[in-house]
Tab-separated table of C-alpha atoms in Angstrom:
chain	number	residue	atom	x	y	z
A	1	UNK	CA	0.159	0.083	-0.153
A	2	UNK	CA	2.716	2.201	0.695
A	3	UNK	CA	6.102	1.277	-0.732
A	4	UNK	CA	9.276	-0.604	0.915
A	5	UNK	CA	10.349	2.741	1.578
A	6	UNK	CA	8.682	4.698	4.028
A	7	UNK	CA	7.880	1.612	5.742
A	8	UNK	CA	11.515	0.125	6.163
A	9	UNK	CA	12.355	3.744	7.269
A	10	UNK	CA	9.295	3.463	10.066
A	11	UNK	CA	10.543	0.816	10.671
A	12	UNK	CA	14.424	1.850	12.046
A	13	UNK	CA	13.201	4.222	13.557
A	14	UNK	CA	10.948	2.145	15.986
A	15	UNK	CA	13.396	-0.482	15.936
A	16	UNK	CA	15.999	2.492	17.461
A	17	UNK	CA	12.980	4.083	19.952
A	18	UNK	CA	12.528	0.670	21.322
A	19	UNK	CA	16.613	0.043	22.049
A	20	UNK	CA	16.406	3.694	23.555
A	21	UNK	CA	13.286	3.569	25.760
A	22	UNK	CA	15.068	0.084	27.365
A	23	UNK	CA	17.936	2.104	28.184
A	24	UNK	CA	16.224	4.199	30.719
A	25	UNK	CA	13.681	1.169	31.681
A	26	UNK	CA	13.548	0.699	35.778
A	27	UNK	CA	11.669	-2.723	35.392
A	28	UNK	CA	11.494	-5.867	33.219
A	29	UNK	CA	7.924	-5.418	31.692
A	30	UNK	CA	9.357	-1.553	30.842
A	31	UNK	CA	11.952	-3.431	28.092
A	32	UNK	CA	9.589	-6.177	27.431
A	33	UNK	CA	7.365	-2.917	26.118
A	34	UNK	CA	10.171	-1.189	24.274
A	35	UNK	CA	13.069	-4.021	23.494
A	36	UNK	CA	10.600	-6.163	22.982
A	37	UNK	CA	7.404	-5.425	21.762
A	38	UNK	CA	8.928	-1.719	20.095
A	39	UNK	CA	11.702	-2.965	18.421
A	40	UNK	CA	10.190	-6.240	17.812
A	41	UNK	CA	7.580	-4.569	15.471
A	42	UNK	CA	9.908	-2.520	14.101
A	43	UNK	CA	12.310	-5.354	13.019
A	44	UNK	CA	9.148	-6.612	11.294
A	45	UNK	CA	8.599	-3.962	9.384
A	46	UNK	CA	12.130	-3.804	7.707
A	47	UNK	CA	12.879	-7.441	7.136
A	48	UNK	CA	9.804	-8.626	5.236
A	49	UNK	CA	9.663	-4.815	2.832
A	50	UNK	CA	13.608	-5.514	2.672
A	51	UNK	CA	13.395	-8.548	1.707
A	52	UNK	CA	10.803	-8.316	-1.240
A	53	UNK	CA	12.186	-5.406	-2.536
A	54	UNK	CA	15.415	-7.710	-3.437
A	55	UNK	CA	13.203	-10.236	-4.695
A	56	UNK	CA	11.818	-7.615	-7.250
A	57	UNK	CA	14.674	-6.164	-7.993
A	58	UNK	CA	16.219	-9.777	-9.317
A	59	UNK	CA	13.510	-11.776	-10.515
A	60	UNK	CA	15.520	-13.450	-12.507
A	61	UNK	CA	18.802	-13.768	-9.717
A	62	UNK	CA	15.962	-13.842	-6.833
A	63	UNK	CA	17.693	-16.634	-5.027
A	64	UNK	CA	21.592	-15.454	-5.432
A	65	UNK	CA	20.254	-11.805	-4.800
A	66	UNK	CA	18.361	-12.614	-1.522
A	67	UNK	CA	21.393	-15.139	-0.506
A	68	UNK	CA	23.815	-12.136	-0.807
A	69	UNK	CA	21.668	-10.195	1.161
A	70	UNK	CA	20.811	-12.564	3.780
A	71	UNK	CA	24.210	-12.768	4.736
A	72	UNK	CA	24.462	-9.677	6.070
A	73	UNK	CA	22.765	-10.878	9.117
A	74	UNK	CA	25.023	-14.278	9.689
A	75	UNK	CA	28.251	-11.372	9.291
A	76	UNK	CA	26.385	-8.628	12.236
A	77	UNK	CA	25.449	-11.867	14.472
A	78	UNK	CA	29.045	-13.287	14.580
A	79	UNK	CA	30.187	-9.965	15.012
A	80	UNK	CA	28.039	-9.152	18.073
A	81	UNK	CA	28.429	-12.159	19.718
A	82	UNK	CA	31.556	-11.067	20.901
A	83	UNK	CA	30.994	-7.079	20.805
A	84	UNK	CA	28.269	-7.217	23.097
A	85	UNK	CA	30.451	-8.657	26.220
A	86	UNK	CA	32.765	-5.808	25.531
A	87	UNK	CA	30.096	-2.703	25.727
A	88	UNK	CA	28.480	-4.625	28.752
A	89	UNK	CA	31.592	-3.949	30.596
A	90	UNK	CA	32.971	-0.922	29.521
A	91	UNK	CA	29.135	1.088	29.213
A	92	UNK	CA	26.776	-1.261	30.943
A	93	UNK	CA	23.504	-2.271	29.714
A	94	UNK	CA	22.390	1.001	29.635
A	95	UNK	CA	24.884	1.887	27.598
A	96	UNK	CA	25.045	-0.965	25.476
A	97	UNK	CA	21.290	-0.658	24.484
A	98	UNK	CA	21.872	3.468	23.934
A	99	UNK	CA	24.299	2.497	21.492
A	100	UNK	CA	22.110	-0.267	20.011
A	101	UNK	CA	19.539	2.518	19.440
A	102	UNK	CA	22.002	4.173	17.587
A	103	UNK	CA	23.227	1.240	15.343
A	104	UNK	CA	19.529	0.854	14.686
A	105	UNK	CA	18.686	4.377	13.394
A	106	UNK	CA	20.961	3.647	10.293
A	107	UNK	CA	18.112	1.339	9.362
A	108	UNK	CA	16.159	4.237	8.320
A	109	UNK	CA	19.376	5.311	5.860
A	110	UNK	CA	19.054	1.909	4.889
A	111	UNK	CA	15.481	2.323	3.968
A	112	UNK	CA	16.175	5.173	2.316
A	113	UNK	CA	17.908	3.467	-0.334
A	114	UNK	CA	15.185	1.304	-1.482
A	115	UNK	CA	14.883	3.819	-4.629
A	116	UNK	CA	11.059	3.201	-6.568
A	117	UNK	CA	10.660	3.446	-10.038
A	118	UNK	CA	7.787	4.155	-11.712
A	119	UNK	CA	5.291	0.728	-13.266
A	120	UNK	CA	4.970	0.195	-16.320
A	121	UNK	CA	1.964	2.040	-18.017
A	122	UNK	CA	1.079	-1.181	-20.764
A	123	UNK	CA	1.071	-4.778	-18.500
A	124	UNK	CA	-0.373	-7.596	-20.161
A	125	UNK	CA	-1.266	-8.917	-16.526
A	126	UNK	CA	-4.056	-7.832	-14.487
A	127	UNK	CA	-2.555	-6.157	-11.418
A	128	UNK	CA	-2.046	-8.120	-8.147
A	129	UNK	CA	-4.965	-8.127	-5.166
A	130	UNK	CA	-4.504	-5.715	-2.675
A	131	UNK	CA	-4.798	-5.331	0.599
A	132	UNK	CA	-7.680	-7.694	2.319
A	133	UNK	CA	-8.678	-9.389	-0.918
A	134	UNK	CA	-4.984	-10.169	-1.161
A	135	UNK	CA	-4.548	-11.894	2.275
A	136	UNK	CA	-8.150	-13.981	1.624
A	137	UNK	CA	-6.953	-14.814	-1.716
A	138	UNK	CA	-3.776	-16.140	-0.087
A	139	UNK	CA	-5.610	-17.892	2.952
A	140	UNK	CA	-7.571	-20.200	0.156
A	141	UNK	CA	-4.407	-20.518	-1.774
A	142	UNK	CA	-3.830	-24.323	-1.102
A	143	UNK	CA	0.019	-24.481	-2.203
A	144	UNK	CA	0.894	-21.749	-0.921
A	145	UNK	CA	-0.980	-23.126	2.860
A	146	UNK	CA	1.277	-26.112	2.945
A	147	UNK	CA	4.162	-24.214	1.757
A	148	UNK	CA	3.777	-22.365	5.341
A	149	UNK	CA	2.950	-24.965	7.476
A	150	UNK	CA	6.160	-26.998	6.262
A	151	UNK	CA	7.895	-23.827	7.536
A	152	UNK	CA	6.185	-24.139	10.715
A	153	UNK	CA	7.594	-27.203	11.358
A	154	UNK	CA	10.716	-26.382	10.270
A	155	UNK	CA	11.079	-23.345	12.259
A	156	UNK	CA	9.845	-25.509	15.086
A	157	UNK	CA	13.378	-27.576	14.625
A	158	UNK	CA	15.356	-24.681	12.726
A	159	UNK	CA	16.383	-22.570	16.235
A	160	UNK	CA	16.889	-25.323	18.128
A	161	UNK	CA	20.620	-25.587	18.045
A	162	UNK	CA	21.014	-21.772	17.800
A	163	UNK	CA	19.572	-21.263	21.236
A	164	UNK	CA	20.735	-24.619	23.046
A	165	UNK	CA	23.750	-25.167	21.540
A	166	UNK	CA	26.346	-23.637	24.094
A	167	UNK	CA	24.220	-25.702	26.969
A	168	UNK	CA	24.978	-28.931	24.923
A	169	UNK	CA	28.364	-27.711	24.304
A	170	UNK	CA	29.327	-27.658	27.847
A	171	UNK	CA	26.741	-30.727	28.638
A	172	UNK	CA	29.723	-32.804	26.402
A	173	UNK	CA	32.428	-31.329	28.483
A	174	UNK	CA	33.282	-27.248	26.458
A	175	UNK	CA	33.998	-24.165	28.729
A	176	UNK	CA	32.200	-21.440	27.884
A	177	UNK	CA	35.408	-20.030	25.428
A	178	UNK	CA	34.680	-23.134	23.570
A	179	UNK	CA	30.917	-23.635	23.620
A	180	UNK	CA	31.333	-19.575	22.214
A	181	UNK	CA	33.732	-20.984	19.569
A	182	UNK	CA	31.305	-23.660	18.475
A	183	UNK	CA	28.825	-21.596	17.912
A	184	UNK	CA	30.694	-19.107	16.350
A	185	UNK	CA	31.759	-21.879	13.823
A	186	UNK	CA	28.039	-22.570	13.265
A	187	UNK	CA	27.542	-18.698	12.219
A	188	UNK	CA	30.617	-18.603	9.866
A	189	UNK	CA	28.858	-22.048	7.742
A	190	UNK	CA	25.590	-20.468	8.313
A	191	UNK	CA	26.581	-17.346	6.177
A	192	UNK	CA	28.597	-19.064	3.665
A	193	UNK	CA	25.664	-21.452	3.339
A	194	UNK	CA	23.378	-18.489	2.171
A	195	UNK	CA	25.351	-17.566	-0.349
A	196	UNK	CA	26.390	-20.926	-1.695
A	197	UNK	CA	22.411	-22.088	-2.349
A	198	UNK	CA	22.110	-18.555	-3.874
A	199	UNK	CA	24.408	-19.308	-6.389
A	200	UNK	CA	23.869	-23.105	-6.749
A	201	UNK	CA	19.956	-21.927	-7.704
A	202	UNK	CA	20.903	-19.349	-9.653
A	203	UNK	CA	21.577	-22.650	-12.527
A	204	UNK	CA	18.887	-23.330	-14.075
A	205	UNK	CA	19.655	-27.361	-13.417
A	206	UNK	CA	16.775	-27.970	-11.330
A	207	UNK	CA	13.281	-26.697	-9.614
A	208	UNK	CA	14.297	-24.313	-7.266
A	209	UNK	CA	11.682	-25.901	-4.583
A	210	UNK	CA	13.917	-28.980	-5.291
A	211	UNK	CA	16.947	-27.118	-4.173
A	212	UNK	CA	14.902	-26.170	-0.811
A	213	UNK	CA	13.664	-29.789	-0.271
A	214	UNK	CA	17.424	-31.200	-0.612
A	215	UNK	CA	18.990	-28.188	1.901
A	216	UNK	CA	15.562	-28.727	4.266
A	217	UNK	CA	16.623	-32.596	4.448
A	218	UNK	CA	19.926	-32.439	5.140
A	219	UNK	CA	19.499	-29.969	7.499
A	220	UNK	CA	17.155	-32.155	9.157
A	221	UNK	CA	19.612	-35.074	9.094
A	222	UNK	CA	22.614	-33.023	10.481
A	223	UNK	CA	20.466	-31.755	13.055
A	224	UNK	CA	19.804	-35.876	14.228
A	225	UNK	CA	23.546	-36.192	13.844
A	226	UNK	CA	24.107	-33.471	16.586
A	227	UNK	CA	23.943	-36.104	19.753
A	228	UNK	CA	26.543	-37.793	18.281
A	229	UNK	CA	29.334	-35.284	18.970
A	230	UNK	CA	30.282	-36.031	22.551
A	231	UNK	CA	33.609	-34.012	22.275
A	232	UNK	CA	34.216	-30.500	21.446
A	233	UNK	CA	36.178	-31.806	17.871
A	234	UNK	CA	32.624	-34.013	16.860
A	235	UNK	CA	30.658	-31.016	17.632
A	236	UNK	CA	32.624	-28.538	16.198
A	237	UNK	CA	32.562	-30.785	12.962
A	238	UNK	CA	28.809	-31.101	13.145
A	239	UNK	CA	27.888	-27.816	14.003
A	240	UNK	CA	29.687	-27.093	10.557
A	241	UNK	CA	27.517	-29.058	8.722
A	242	UNK	CA	24.312	-28.118	10.497
A	243	UNK	CA	25.101	-24.711	10.373
A	244	UNK	CA	26.089	-24.582	6.069
A	245	UNK	CA	23.023	-26.914	5.812
A	246	UNK	CA	20.568	-24.461	7.829
A	247	UNK	CA	22.139	-21.357	5.773
A	248	UNK	CA	21.596	-22.612	2.760
A	249	UNK	CA	17.893	-23.064	3.876
A	250	UNK	CA	17.077	-19.247	4.473
A	251	UNK	CA	17.342	-17.536	1.193
A	252	UNK	CA	15.714	-20.057	-1.023
A	253	UNK	CA	12.334	-20.257	1.616
A	254	UNK	CA	11.904	-16.654	0.827
A	255	UNK	CA	12.524	-16.832	-2.804
A	256	UNK	CA	10.445	-20.263	-3.158
A	257	UNK	CA	7.451	-17.849	-2.271
A	258	UNK	CA	7.795	-16.624	-5.526
A	259	UNK	CA	7.589	-20.074	-6.877
A	260	UNK	CA	4.310	-20.621	-5.148
A	261	UNK	CA	2.139	-18.050	-5.592
A	262	UNK	CA	3.351	-15.571	-8.300
A	263	UNK	CA	5.951	-12.641	-7.499
A	264	UNK	CA	2.699	-10.198	-7.759
A	265	UNK	CA	1.570	-11.366	-4.200
A	266	UNK	CA	4.995	-11.544	-2.959
A	267	UNK	CA	5.068	-8.757	0.028
A	268	UNK	CA	1.432	-10.419	1.424
A	269	UNK	CA	2.856	-14.092	1.001
A	270	UNK	CA	6.349	-13.409	3.129
A	271	UNK	CA	4.803	-11.092	5.519
A	272	UNK	CA	1.883	-14.326	6.107
A	273	UNK	CA	4.456	-17.345	6.349
A	274	UNK	CA	6.618	-15.096	8.625
A	275	UNK	CA	3.220	-14.841	11.017
A	276	UNK	CA	2.618	-18.499	10.523
A	277	UNK	CA	5.914	-19.732	10.906
A	278	UNK	CA	6.657	-17.740	14.494
A	279	UNK	CA	4.261	-20.410	15.938
A	280	UNK	CA	7.036	-22.548	15.125
A	281	UNK	CA	9.899	-20.820	16.190
A	282	UNK	CA	8.248	-19.560	19.529
A	283	UNK	CA	7.562	-23.360	20.408
A	284	UNK	CA	10.317	-25.455	19.185
A	285	UNK	CA	13.050	-24.106	21.735
A	286	UNK	CA	10.896	-24.755	24.397
A	287	UNK	CA	9.500	-28.313	23.454
A	288	UNK	CA	13.878	-28.437	23.140
A	289	UNK	CA	14.149	-27.791	26.657
A	290	UNK	CA	10.967	-29.406	27.732
A	291	UNK	CA	12.411	-32.574	26.791
A	292	UNK	CA	16.039	-32.014	28.359
A	293	UNK	CA	14.117	-31.334	31.842
A	294	UNK	CA	12.516	-34.855	31.200
A	295	UNK	CA	14.958	-36.568	29.659
A	296	UNK	CA	18.391	-35.250	31.590
A	297	UNK	CA	20.018	-34.320	28.370
A	298	UNK	CA	19.743	-32.817	25.055
A	299	UNK	CA	20.120	-35.674	23.106
A	300	UNK	CA	16.093	-36.323	22.496
A	301	UNK	CA	15.649	-32.965	21.837
A	302	UNK	CA	18.116	-32.355	18.964
A	303	UNK	CA	16.342	-36.079	17.416
A	304	UNK	CA	13.350	-34.381	17.909
A	305	UNK	CA	14.297	-31.114	16.368
A	306	UNK	CA	15.263	-33.055	13.414
A	307	UNK	CA	12.270	-35.203	12.907
A	308	UNK	CA	10.592	-31.625	12.576
A	309	UNK	CA	12.476	-30.645	9.939
A	310	UNK	CA	12.316	-33.399	7.951
A	311	UNK	CA	8.760	-33.609	8.539
A	312	UNK	CA	8.186	-29.865	7.201
A	313	UNK	CA	10.405	-31.485	4.537
A	314	UNK	CA	8.025	-33.837	2.771
A	315	UNK	CA	5.346	-31.291	2.914
A	316	UNK	CA	7.280	-29.208	-0.029
A	317	UNK	CA	7.223	-32.600	-2.101
A	318	UNK	CA	3.632	-31.784	-2.179
A	319	UNK	CA	3.488	-28.376	-3.877
A	320	UNK	CA	2.893	-28.405	-7.979
A	321	UNK	CA	5.999	-25.963	-8.388
A	322	UNK	CA	8.063	-28.646	-6.990
A	323	UNK	CA	7.719	-30.885	-10.198
A	324	UNK	CA	8.063	-27.933	-12.489
A	325	UNK	CA	10.282	-28.941	-15.592
A	326	UNK	CA	10.796	-25.680	-16.038
A	327	UNK	CA	11.633	-22.906	-13.552
A	328	UNK	CA	9.845	-20.100	-13.093
A	329	UNK	CA	11.304	-16.746	-12.263
A	330	UNK	CA	8.104	-14.810	-10.633
A	331	UNK	CA	6.983	-13.201	-13.246
A	332	UNK	CA	8.728	-10.005	-14.872
A	333	UNK	CA	12.459	-9.786	-16.345
A	334	UNK	CA	15.154	-8.456	-14.665
A	335	UNK	CA	15.368	-4.748	-15.035
A	336	UNK	CA	11.896	-4.301	-15.565
A	337	UNK	CA	9.374	-4.268	-12.975
A	338	UNK	CA	6.373	-6.688	-12.602
A	339	UNK	CA	3.329	-5.257	-13.218
A	340	UNK	CA	1.896	-3.739	-9.600
A	341	UNK	CA	-0.583	-1.212	-8.305
A	342	UNK	CA	-0.236	2.100	-8.789
A	343	UNK	CA	2.070	3.591	-5.905
A	344	UNK	CA	3.350	0.001	-4.889
A	345	UNK	CA	6.585	0.974	-4.734
A	346	UNK	CA	8.503	-2.197	-5.063
A	347	UNK	CA	9.560	-3.051	-8.904
A	348	UNK	CA	12.787	-4.389	-10.547
A	349	UNK	CA	15.127	-1.384	-10.601
A	350	UNK	CA	18.255	-1.180	-12.300
A	351	UNK	CA	22.386	-1.071	-10.225
A	352	UNK	CA	23.042	2.332	-11.837
A	353	UNK	CA	21.074	5.656	-10.611
A	354	UNK	CA	19.079	7.777	-12.460
A	355	UNK	CA	20.087	10.898	-15.483
């Protein structure tokens, strides 16, 4: 309705304000409202339109572009891991939140770079539905609902190593420093996997959904093998394999949305899918923790997480696009906007500024 630029800039402002107000919190409930609710809402407003913009800018190289863009999250995650403890030691938690607020306000600048172009005056296809009509259509779209359910299951297992990985490392005898090193290796492999998966998917040798299915299965198998890592070396090797395969899922998941619903409904579909899959994200790690309390270690927790990923992978097999012999780019050609309603600011753009 408003285009990516103003929405992302508003999200950057809310994220920065969330951290800024959190620095003056005097109760835990203040942090729930500021860092939790306000900053979380800001991130949501930043992430989905930005990802949709990248997908629309590069329709013929969508997977590669998304992989490169998503690799930034791994780089920053790796950098913030050792940086946050240093900030806490030097400035305390209030000062650290102020610095994170300053960093988050730069999202407004990043949002300003999402440059819109006018849609072409003539279009061979009707414009996609907007607002409630577009969302209601997706809620009746069988393949999309199965795709979203697949990632509810995938996310139920996906984040378990990220949340419980350090505890598992300490469980097998690693000290805190080595446990942090295991997670750092996972983060590096995750970033590399995102780029490599994008590059491989850009080659028209197989359906993009087949790539996604293969990486999802490999990630599930890596999770099933994680309990075999009973030493620092073994756990690090398995974490490396898991991080690489898990990272490969990320760009293909969002690129695959266009294969399922088409580029015209991409933004609606990504937002709705993320809302659904957050259910799996929220429940997976606590469920794994409950299993750990029940059994006394994390072996069953990681086995269950791998089972969730494999179950989600099987749902991808039910999508009509999975068996398509020729790959769909979701509509449009690179450098030319997909037909969109007037005022929707997410067409494709060239890399050079206008004259």
